[in-house]
Short mmCIF file of N, CA and C in Angstrom, two decimals:
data_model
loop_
_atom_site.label_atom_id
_atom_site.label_comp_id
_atom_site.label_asym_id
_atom_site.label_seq_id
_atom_site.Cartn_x
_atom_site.Cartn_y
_atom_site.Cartn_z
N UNK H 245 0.85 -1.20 0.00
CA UNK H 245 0.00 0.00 0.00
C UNK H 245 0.88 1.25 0.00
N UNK H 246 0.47 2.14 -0.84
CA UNK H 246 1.11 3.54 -0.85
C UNK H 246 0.02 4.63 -0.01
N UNK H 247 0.89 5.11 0.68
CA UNK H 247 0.18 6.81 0.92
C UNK H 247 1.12 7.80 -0.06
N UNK H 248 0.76 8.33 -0.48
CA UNK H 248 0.89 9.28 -1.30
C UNK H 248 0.75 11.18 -0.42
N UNK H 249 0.95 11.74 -0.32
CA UNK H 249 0.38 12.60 0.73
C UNK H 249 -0.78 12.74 0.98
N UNK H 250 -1.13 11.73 1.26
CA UNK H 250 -2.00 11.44 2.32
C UNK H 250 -3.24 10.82 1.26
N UNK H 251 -3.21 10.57 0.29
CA UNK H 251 -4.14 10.03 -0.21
C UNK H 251 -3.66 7.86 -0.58
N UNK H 252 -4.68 7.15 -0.18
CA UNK H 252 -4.32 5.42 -0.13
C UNK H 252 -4.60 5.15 -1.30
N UNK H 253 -3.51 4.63 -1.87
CA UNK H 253 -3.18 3.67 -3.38
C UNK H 253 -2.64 2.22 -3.15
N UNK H 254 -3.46 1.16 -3.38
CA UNK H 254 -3.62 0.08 -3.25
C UNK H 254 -3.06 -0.62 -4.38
N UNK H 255 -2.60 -1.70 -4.05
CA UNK H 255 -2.13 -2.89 -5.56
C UNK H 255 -1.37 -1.98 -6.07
N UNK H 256 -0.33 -3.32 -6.90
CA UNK H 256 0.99 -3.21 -7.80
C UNK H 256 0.02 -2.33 -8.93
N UNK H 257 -0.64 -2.35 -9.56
CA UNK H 257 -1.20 -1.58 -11.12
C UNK H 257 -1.71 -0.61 -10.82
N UNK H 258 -2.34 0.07 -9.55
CA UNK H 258 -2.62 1.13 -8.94
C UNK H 258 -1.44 2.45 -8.89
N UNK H 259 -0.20 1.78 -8.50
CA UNK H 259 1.00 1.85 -7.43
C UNK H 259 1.05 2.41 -8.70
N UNK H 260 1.47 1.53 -9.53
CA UNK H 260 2.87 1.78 -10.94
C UNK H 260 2.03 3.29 -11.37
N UNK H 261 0.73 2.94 -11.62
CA UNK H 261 0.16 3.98 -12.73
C UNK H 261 0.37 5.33 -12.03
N UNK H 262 -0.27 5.21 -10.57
CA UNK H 262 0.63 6.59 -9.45
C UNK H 262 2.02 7.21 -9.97
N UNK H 263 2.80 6.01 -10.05
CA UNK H 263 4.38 6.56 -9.73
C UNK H 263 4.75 6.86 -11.34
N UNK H 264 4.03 6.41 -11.99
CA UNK H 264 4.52 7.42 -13.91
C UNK H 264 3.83 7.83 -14.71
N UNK H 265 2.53 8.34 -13.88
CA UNK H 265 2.40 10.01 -14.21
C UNK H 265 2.22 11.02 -13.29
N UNK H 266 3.37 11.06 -12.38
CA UNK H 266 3.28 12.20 -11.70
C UNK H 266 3.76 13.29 -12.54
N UNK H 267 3.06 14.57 -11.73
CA UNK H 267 3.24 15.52 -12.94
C UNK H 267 4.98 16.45 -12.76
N UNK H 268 5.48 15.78 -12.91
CA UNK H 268 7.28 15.83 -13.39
C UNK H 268 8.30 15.05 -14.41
N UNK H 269 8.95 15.53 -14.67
CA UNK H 269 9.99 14.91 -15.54
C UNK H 269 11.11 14.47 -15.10
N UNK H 270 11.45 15.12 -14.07
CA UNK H 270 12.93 14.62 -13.44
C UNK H 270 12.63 14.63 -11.89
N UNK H 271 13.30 13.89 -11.07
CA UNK H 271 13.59 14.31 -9.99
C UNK H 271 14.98 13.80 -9.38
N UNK H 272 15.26 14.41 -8.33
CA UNK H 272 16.31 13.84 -7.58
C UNK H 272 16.55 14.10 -6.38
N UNK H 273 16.51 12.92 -5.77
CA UNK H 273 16.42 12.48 -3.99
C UNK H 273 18.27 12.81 -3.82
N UNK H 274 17.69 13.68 -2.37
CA UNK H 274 18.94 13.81 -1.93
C UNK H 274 18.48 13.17 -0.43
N UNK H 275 19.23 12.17 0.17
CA UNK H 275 19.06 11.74 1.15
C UNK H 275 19.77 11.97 1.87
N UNK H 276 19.17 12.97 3.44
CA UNK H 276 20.06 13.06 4.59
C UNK H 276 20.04 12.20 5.92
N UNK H 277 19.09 11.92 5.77
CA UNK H 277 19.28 10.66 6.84
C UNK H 277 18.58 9.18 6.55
N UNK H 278 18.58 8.09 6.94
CA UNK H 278 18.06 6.71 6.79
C UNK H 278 18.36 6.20 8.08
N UNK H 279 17.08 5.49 8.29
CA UNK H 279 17.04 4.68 9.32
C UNK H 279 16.51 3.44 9.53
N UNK H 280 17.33 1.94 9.56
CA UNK H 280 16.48 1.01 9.63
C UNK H 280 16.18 0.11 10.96
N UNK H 281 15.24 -0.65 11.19
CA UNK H 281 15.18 -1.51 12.24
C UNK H 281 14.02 -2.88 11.49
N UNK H 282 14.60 -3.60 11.86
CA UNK H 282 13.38 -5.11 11.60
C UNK H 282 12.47 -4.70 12.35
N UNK H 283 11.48 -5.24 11.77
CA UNK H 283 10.43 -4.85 12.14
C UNK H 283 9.01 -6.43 12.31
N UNK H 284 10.00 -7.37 12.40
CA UNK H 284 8.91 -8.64 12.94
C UNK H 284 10.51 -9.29 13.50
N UNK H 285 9.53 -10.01 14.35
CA UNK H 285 10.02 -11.06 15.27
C UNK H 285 10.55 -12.33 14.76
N UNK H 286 9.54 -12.51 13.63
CA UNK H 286 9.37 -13.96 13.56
C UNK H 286 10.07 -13.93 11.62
N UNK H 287 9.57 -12.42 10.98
CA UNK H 287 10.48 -12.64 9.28
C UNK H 287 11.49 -11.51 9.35
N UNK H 288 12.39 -11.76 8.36
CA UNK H 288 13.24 -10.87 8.52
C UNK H 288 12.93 -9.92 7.76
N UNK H 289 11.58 -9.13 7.97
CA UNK H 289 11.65 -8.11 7.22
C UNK H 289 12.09 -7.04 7.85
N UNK H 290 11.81 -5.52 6.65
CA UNK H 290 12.86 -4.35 7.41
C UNK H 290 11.84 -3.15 7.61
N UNK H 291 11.79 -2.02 8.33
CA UNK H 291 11.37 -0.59 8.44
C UNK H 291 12.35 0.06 7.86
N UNK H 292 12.27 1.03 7.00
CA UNK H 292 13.01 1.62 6.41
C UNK H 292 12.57 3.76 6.41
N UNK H 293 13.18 3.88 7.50
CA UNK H 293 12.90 5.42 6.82
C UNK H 293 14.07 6.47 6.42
N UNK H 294 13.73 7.76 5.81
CA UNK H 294 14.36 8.22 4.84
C UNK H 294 13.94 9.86 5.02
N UNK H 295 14.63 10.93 5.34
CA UNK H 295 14.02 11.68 5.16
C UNK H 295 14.80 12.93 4.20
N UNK H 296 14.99 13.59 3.38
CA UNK H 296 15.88 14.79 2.87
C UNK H 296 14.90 15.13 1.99
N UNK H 297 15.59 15.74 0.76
CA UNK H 297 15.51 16.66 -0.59
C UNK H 297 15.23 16.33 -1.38
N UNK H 298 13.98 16.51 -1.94
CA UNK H 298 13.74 16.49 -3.38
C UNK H 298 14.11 17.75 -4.51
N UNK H 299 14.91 17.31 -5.62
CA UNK H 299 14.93 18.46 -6.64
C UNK H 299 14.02 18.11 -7.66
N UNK H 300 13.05 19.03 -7.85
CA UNK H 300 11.59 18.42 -9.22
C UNK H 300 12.46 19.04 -10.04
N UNK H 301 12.81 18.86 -11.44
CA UNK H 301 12.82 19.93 -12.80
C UNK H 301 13.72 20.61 -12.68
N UNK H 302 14.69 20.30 -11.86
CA UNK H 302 15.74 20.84 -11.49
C UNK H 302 15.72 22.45 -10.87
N UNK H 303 14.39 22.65 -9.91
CA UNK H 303 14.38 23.56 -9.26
C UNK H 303 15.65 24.35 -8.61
N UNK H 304 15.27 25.43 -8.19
CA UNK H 304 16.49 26.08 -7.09
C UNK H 304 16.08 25.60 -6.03
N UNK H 305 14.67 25.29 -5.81
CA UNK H 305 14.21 25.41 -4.25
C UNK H 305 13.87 23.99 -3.81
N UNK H 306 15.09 23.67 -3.34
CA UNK H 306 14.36 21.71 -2.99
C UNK H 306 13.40 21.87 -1.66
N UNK H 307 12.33 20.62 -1.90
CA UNK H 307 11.39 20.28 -1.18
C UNK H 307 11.47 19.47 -0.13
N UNK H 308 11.89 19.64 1.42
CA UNK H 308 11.73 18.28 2.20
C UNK H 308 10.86 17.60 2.10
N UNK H 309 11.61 15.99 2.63
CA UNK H 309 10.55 15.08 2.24
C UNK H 309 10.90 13.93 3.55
N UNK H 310 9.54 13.35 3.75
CA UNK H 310 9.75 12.25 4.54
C UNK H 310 9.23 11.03 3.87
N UNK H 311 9.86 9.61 3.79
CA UNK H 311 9.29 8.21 3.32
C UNK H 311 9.56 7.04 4.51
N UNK H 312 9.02 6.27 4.22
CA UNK H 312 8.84 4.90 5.06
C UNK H 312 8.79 4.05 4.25
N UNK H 313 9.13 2.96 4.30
CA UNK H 313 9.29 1.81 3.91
C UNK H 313 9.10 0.59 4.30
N UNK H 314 8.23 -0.48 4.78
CA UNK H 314 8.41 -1.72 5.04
C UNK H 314 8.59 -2.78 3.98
N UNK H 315 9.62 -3.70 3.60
CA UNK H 315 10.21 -4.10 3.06
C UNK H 315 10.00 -5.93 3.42
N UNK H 316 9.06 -6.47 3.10
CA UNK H 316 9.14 -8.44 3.27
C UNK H 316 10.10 -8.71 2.72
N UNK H 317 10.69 -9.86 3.07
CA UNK H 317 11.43 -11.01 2.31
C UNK H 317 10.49 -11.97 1.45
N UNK H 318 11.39 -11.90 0.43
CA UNK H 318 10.46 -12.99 -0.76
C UNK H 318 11.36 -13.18 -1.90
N UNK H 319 11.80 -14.78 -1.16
CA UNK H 319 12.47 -15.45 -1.97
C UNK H 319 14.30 -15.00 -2.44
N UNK H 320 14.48 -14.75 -1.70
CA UNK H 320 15.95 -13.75 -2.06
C UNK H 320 15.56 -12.59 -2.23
N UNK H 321 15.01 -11.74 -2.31
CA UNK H 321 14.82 -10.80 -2.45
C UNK H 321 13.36 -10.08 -1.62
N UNK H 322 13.00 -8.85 -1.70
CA UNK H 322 12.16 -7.77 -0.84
C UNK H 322 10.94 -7.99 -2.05
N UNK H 323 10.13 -7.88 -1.31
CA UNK H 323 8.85 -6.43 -2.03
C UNK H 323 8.25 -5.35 -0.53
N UNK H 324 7.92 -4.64 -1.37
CA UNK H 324 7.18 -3.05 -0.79
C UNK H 324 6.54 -3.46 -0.06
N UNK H 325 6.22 -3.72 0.98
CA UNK H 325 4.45 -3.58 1.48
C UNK H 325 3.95 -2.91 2.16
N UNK H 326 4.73 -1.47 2.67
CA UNK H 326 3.88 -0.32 2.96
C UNK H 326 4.96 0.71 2.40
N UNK H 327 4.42 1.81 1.99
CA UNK H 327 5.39 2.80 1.45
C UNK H 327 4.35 4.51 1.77
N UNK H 328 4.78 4.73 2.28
CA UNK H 328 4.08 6.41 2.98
C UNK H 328 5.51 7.76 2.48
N UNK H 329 4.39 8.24 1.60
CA UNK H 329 5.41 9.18 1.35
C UNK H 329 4.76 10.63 1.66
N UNK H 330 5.76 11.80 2.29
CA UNK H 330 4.91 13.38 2.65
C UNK H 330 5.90 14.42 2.56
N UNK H 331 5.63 15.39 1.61
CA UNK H 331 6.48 16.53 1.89
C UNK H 331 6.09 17.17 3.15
N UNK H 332 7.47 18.28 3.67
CA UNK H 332 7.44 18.53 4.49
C UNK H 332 7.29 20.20 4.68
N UNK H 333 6.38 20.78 4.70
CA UNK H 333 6.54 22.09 4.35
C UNK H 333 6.66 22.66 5.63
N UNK H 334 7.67 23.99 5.71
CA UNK H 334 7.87 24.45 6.85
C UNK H 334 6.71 25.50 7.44
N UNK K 55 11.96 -1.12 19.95
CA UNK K 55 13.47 -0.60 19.41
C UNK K 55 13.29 1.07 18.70
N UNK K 56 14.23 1.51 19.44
CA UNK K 56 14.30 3.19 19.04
C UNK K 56 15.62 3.79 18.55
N UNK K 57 15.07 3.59 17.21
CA UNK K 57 16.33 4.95 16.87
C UNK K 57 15.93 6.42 16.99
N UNK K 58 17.16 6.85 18.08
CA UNK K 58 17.06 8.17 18.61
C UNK K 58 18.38 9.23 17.38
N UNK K 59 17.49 9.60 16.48
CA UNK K 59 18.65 11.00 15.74
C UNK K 59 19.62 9.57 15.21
N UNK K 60 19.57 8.33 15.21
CA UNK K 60 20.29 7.88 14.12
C UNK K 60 21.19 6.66 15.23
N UNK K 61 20.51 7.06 16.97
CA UNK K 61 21.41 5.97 17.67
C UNK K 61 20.09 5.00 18.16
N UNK K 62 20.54 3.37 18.08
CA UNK K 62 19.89 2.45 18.49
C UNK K 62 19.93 2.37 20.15
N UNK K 63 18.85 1.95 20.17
CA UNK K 63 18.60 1.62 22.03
C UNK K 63 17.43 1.01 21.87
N UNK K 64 17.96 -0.39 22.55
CA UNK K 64 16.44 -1.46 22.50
C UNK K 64 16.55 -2.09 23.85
N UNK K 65 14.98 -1.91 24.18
CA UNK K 65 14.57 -2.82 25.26
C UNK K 65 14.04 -1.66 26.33
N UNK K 66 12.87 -1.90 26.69
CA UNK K 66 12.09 -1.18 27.74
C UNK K 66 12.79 -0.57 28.37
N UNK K 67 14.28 -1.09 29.21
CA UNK K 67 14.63 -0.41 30.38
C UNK K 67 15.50 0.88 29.65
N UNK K 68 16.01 0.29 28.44
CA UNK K 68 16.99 1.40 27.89
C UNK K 68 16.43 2.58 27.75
N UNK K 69 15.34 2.17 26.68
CA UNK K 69 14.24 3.80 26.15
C UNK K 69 13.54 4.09 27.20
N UNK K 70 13.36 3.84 27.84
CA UNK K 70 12.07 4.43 28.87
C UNK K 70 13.76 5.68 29.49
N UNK K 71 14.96 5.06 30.32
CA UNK K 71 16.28 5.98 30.36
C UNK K 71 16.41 7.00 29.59
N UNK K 72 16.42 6.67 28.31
CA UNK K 72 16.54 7.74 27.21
C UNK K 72 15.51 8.49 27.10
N UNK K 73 14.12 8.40 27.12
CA UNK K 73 13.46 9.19 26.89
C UNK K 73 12.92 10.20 28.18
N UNK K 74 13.71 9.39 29.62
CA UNK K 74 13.10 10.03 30.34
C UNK K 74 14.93 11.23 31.04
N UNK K 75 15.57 11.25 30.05
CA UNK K 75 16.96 12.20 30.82
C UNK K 75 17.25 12.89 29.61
N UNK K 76 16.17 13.18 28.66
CA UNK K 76 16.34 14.04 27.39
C UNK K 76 16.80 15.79 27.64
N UNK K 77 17.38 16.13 27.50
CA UNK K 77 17.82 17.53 27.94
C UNK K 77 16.97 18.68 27.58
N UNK K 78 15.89 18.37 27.90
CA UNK K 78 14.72 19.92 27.98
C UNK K 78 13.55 19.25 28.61
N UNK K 79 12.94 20.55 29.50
CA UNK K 79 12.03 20.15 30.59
C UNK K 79 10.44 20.55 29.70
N UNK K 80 10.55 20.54 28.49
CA UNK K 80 8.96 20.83 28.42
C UNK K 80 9.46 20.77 26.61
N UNK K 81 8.31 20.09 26.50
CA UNK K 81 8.39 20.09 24.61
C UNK K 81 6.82 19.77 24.35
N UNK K 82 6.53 20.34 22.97
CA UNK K 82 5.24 20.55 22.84
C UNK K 82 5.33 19.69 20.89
N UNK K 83 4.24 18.81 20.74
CA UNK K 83 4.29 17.89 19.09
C UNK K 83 3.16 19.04 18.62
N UNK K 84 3.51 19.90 17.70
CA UNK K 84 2.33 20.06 16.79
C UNK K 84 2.53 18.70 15.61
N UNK K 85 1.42 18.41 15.14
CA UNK K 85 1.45 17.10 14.25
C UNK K 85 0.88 17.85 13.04
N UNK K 86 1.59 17.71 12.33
CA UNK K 86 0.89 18.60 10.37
C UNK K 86 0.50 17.35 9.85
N UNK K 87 1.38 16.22 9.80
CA UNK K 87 1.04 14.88 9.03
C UNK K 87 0.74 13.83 9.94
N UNK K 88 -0.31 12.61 9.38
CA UNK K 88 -0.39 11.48 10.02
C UNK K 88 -1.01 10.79 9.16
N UNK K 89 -0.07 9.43 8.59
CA UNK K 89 -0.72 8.44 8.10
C UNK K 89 -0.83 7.15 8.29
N UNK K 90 -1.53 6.38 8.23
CA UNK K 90 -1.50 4.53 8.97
C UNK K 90 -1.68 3.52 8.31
N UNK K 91 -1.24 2.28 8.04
CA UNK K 91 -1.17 1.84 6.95
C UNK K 91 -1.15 0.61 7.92
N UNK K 92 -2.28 -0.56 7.63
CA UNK K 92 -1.74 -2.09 8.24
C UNK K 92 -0.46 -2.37 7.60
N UNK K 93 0.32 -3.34 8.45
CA UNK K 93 1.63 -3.43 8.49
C UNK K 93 2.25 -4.68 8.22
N UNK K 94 0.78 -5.43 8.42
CA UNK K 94 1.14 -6.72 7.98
C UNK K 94 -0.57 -7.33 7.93
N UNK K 95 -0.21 -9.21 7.01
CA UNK K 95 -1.31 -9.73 6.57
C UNK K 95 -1.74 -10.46 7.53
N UNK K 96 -0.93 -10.68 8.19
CA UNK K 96 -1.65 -12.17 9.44
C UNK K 96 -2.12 -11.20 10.80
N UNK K 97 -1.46 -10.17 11.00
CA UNK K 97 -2.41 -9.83 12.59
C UNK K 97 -2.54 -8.29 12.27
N UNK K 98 -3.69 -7.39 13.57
CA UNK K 98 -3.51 -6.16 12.91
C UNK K 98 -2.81 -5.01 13.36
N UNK K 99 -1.40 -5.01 13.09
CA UNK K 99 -0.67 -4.61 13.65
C UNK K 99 -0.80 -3.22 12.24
N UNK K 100 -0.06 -1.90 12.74
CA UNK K 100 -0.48 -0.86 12.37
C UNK K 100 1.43 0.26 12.35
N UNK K 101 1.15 0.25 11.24
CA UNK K 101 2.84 1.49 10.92
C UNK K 101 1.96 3.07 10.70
N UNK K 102 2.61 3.60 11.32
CA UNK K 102 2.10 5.27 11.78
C UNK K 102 3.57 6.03 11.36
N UNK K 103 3.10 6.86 10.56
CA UNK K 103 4.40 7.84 10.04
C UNK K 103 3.69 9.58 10.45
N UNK K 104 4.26 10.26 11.59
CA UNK K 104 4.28 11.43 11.95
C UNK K 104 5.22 12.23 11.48
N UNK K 105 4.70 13.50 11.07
CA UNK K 105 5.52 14.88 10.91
C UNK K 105 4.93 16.03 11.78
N UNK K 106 5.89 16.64 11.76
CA UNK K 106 5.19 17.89 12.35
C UNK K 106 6.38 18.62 12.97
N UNK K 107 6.13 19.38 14.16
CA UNK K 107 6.88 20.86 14.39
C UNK K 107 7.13 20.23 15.74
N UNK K 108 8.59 20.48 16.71
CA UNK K 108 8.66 20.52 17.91
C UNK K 108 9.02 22.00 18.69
N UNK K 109 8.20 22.24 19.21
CA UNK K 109 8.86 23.44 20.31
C UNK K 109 9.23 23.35 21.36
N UNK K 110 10.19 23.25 21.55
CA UNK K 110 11.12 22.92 22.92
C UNK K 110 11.79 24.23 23.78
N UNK K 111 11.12 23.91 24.91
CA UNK K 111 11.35 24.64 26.16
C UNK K 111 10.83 25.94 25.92
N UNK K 112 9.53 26.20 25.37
CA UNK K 112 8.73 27.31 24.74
C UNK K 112 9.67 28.01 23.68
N UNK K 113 10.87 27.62 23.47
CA UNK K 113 11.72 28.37 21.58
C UNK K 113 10.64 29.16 21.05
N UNK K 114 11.58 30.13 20.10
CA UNK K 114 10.09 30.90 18.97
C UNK K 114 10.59 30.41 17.64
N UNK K 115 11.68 28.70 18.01
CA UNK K 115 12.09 28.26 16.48
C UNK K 115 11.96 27.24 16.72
N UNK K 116 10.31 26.37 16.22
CA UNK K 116 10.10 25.21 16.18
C UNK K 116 11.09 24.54 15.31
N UNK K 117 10.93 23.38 15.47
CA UNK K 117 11.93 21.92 14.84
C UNK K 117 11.10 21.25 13.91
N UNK K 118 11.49 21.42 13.08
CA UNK K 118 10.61 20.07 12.05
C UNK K 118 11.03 18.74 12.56
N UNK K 119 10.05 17.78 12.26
CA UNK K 119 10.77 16.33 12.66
C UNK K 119 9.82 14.92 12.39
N UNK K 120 10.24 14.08 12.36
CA UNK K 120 9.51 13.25 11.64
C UNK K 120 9.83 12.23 12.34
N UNK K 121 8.79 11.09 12.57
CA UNK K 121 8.50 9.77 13.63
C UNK K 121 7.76 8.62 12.76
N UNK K 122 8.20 7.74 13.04
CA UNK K 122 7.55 6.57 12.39
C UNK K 122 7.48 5.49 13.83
N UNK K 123 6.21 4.81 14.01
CA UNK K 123 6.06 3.86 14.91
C UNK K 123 5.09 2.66 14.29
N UNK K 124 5.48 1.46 14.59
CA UNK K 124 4.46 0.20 14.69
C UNK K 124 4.53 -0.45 15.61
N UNK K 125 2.66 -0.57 15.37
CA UNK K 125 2.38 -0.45 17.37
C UNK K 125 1.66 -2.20 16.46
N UNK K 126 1.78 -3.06 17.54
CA UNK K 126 1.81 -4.72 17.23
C UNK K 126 0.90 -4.84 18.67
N UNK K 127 -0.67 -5.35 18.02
CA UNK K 127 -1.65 -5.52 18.89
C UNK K 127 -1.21 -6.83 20.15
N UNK K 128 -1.42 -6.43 21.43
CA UNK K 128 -1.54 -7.32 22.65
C UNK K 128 -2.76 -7.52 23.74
N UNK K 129 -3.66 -8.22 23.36
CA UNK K 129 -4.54 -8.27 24.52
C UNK K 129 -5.55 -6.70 24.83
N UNK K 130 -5.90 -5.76 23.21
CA UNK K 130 -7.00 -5.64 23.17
C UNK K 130 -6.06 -3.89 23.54
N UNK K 131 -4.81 -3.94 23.48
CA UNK K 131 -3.79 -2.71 23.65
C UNK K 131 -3.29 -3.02 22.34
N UNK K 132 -2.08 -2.18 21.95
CA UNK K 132 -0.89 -2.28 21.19
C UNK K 132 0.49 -1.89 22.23
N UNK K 133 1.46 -2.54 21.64
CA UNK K 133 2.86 -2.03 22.28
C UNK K 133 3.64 -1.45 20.78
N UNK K 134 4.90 -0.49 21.52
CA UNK K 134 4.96 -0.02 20.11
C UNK K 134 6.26 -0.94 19.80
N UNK K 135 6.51 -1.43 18.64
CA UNK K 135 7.91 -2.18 18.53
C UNK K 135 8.90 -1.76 17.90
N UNK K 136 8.34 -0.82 16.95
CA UNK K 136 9.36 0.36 16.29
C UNK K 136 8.96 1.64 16.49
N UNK K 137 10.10 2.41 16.51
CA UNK K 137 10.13 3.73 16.86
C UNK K 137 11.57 4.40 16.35
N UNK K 138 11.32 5.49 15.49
CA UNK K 138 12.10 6.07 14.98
C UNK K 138 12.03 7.64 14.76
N UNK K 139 12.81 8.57 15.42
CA UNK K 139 13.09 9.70 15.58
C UNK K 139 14.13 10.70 14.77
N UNK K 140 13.50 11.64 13.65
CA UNK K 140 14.43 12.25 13.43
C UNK K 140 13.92 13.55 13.62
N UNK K 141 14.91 14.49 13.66
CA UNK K 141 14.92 16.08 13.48
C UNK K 141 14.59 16.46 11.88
N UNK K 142 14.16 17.37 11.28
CA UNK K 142 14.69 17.09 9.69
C UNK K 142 15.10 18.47 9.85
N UNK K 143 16.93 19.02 9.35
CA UNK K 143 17.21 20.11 9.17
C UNK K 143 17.03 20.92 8.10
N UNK K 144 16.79 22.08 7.77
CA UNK K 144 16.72 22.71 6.20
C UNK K 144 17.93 22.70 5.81
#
């Protein structure tokens, strides 16, 4: 599941269609901090958060941003299964 | 388990220490963001991602800062099992 700022987007075909057409062309994450901890007892999955800079369009004025991440194991590898994303306006 | 600004400390006796010899006698959460997302498929355990403003020790220069917790249902309560604390600087 995605939050989006603040709006819930459900399922992989939901998700994708969200994430390519947002209305930008470029961006770029500048990350100032990350933080992880497992987050079950019993799988090794992960919490993942993230918070810095977004540059849209190659603005002057980057945007803080906060994300989350919970991350399953599956099969050698992760999928998504919660992802909350929010700018941060001062 | 709590990451405090990027340092780990786990286990009741530690954080309850840490959170209770924090160096300011009065802090106030305005909350701008809050979103919740089940956290998992088998029980209903719940990931909470906070933003918002801290004012500490009445300041007239709130703190931006951002919290993520999952609180893992017990007997009709939740306990929280993650907890993660950052400041976010401009």
């Amino acid at each position: 599941m995605l939050s989006w700022e603040g709006s819930p987007i459900q399922g992989n075909a939901a998700i994708s269609e969200k994430l390519t057409t947002l209305p930008f062309s470029k961006v770029e994450h500048k990350v100032t901090t990350l933080d992880a901890q497992p987050s079950s007892q019993t799988v090794a999955s992960l919490l993942v958060s993230v918070t810095g800079l977004l540059v849209v369009d190659d603005s002057p004025n980057p945007l803080q941003f906060s994300q989350v991440f919970q991350l399953i194991p599956d099969g050698g590898s992760y999928y998504v299964f919660n992802d909350i994303f929010r700018l941060n306006y001062a």
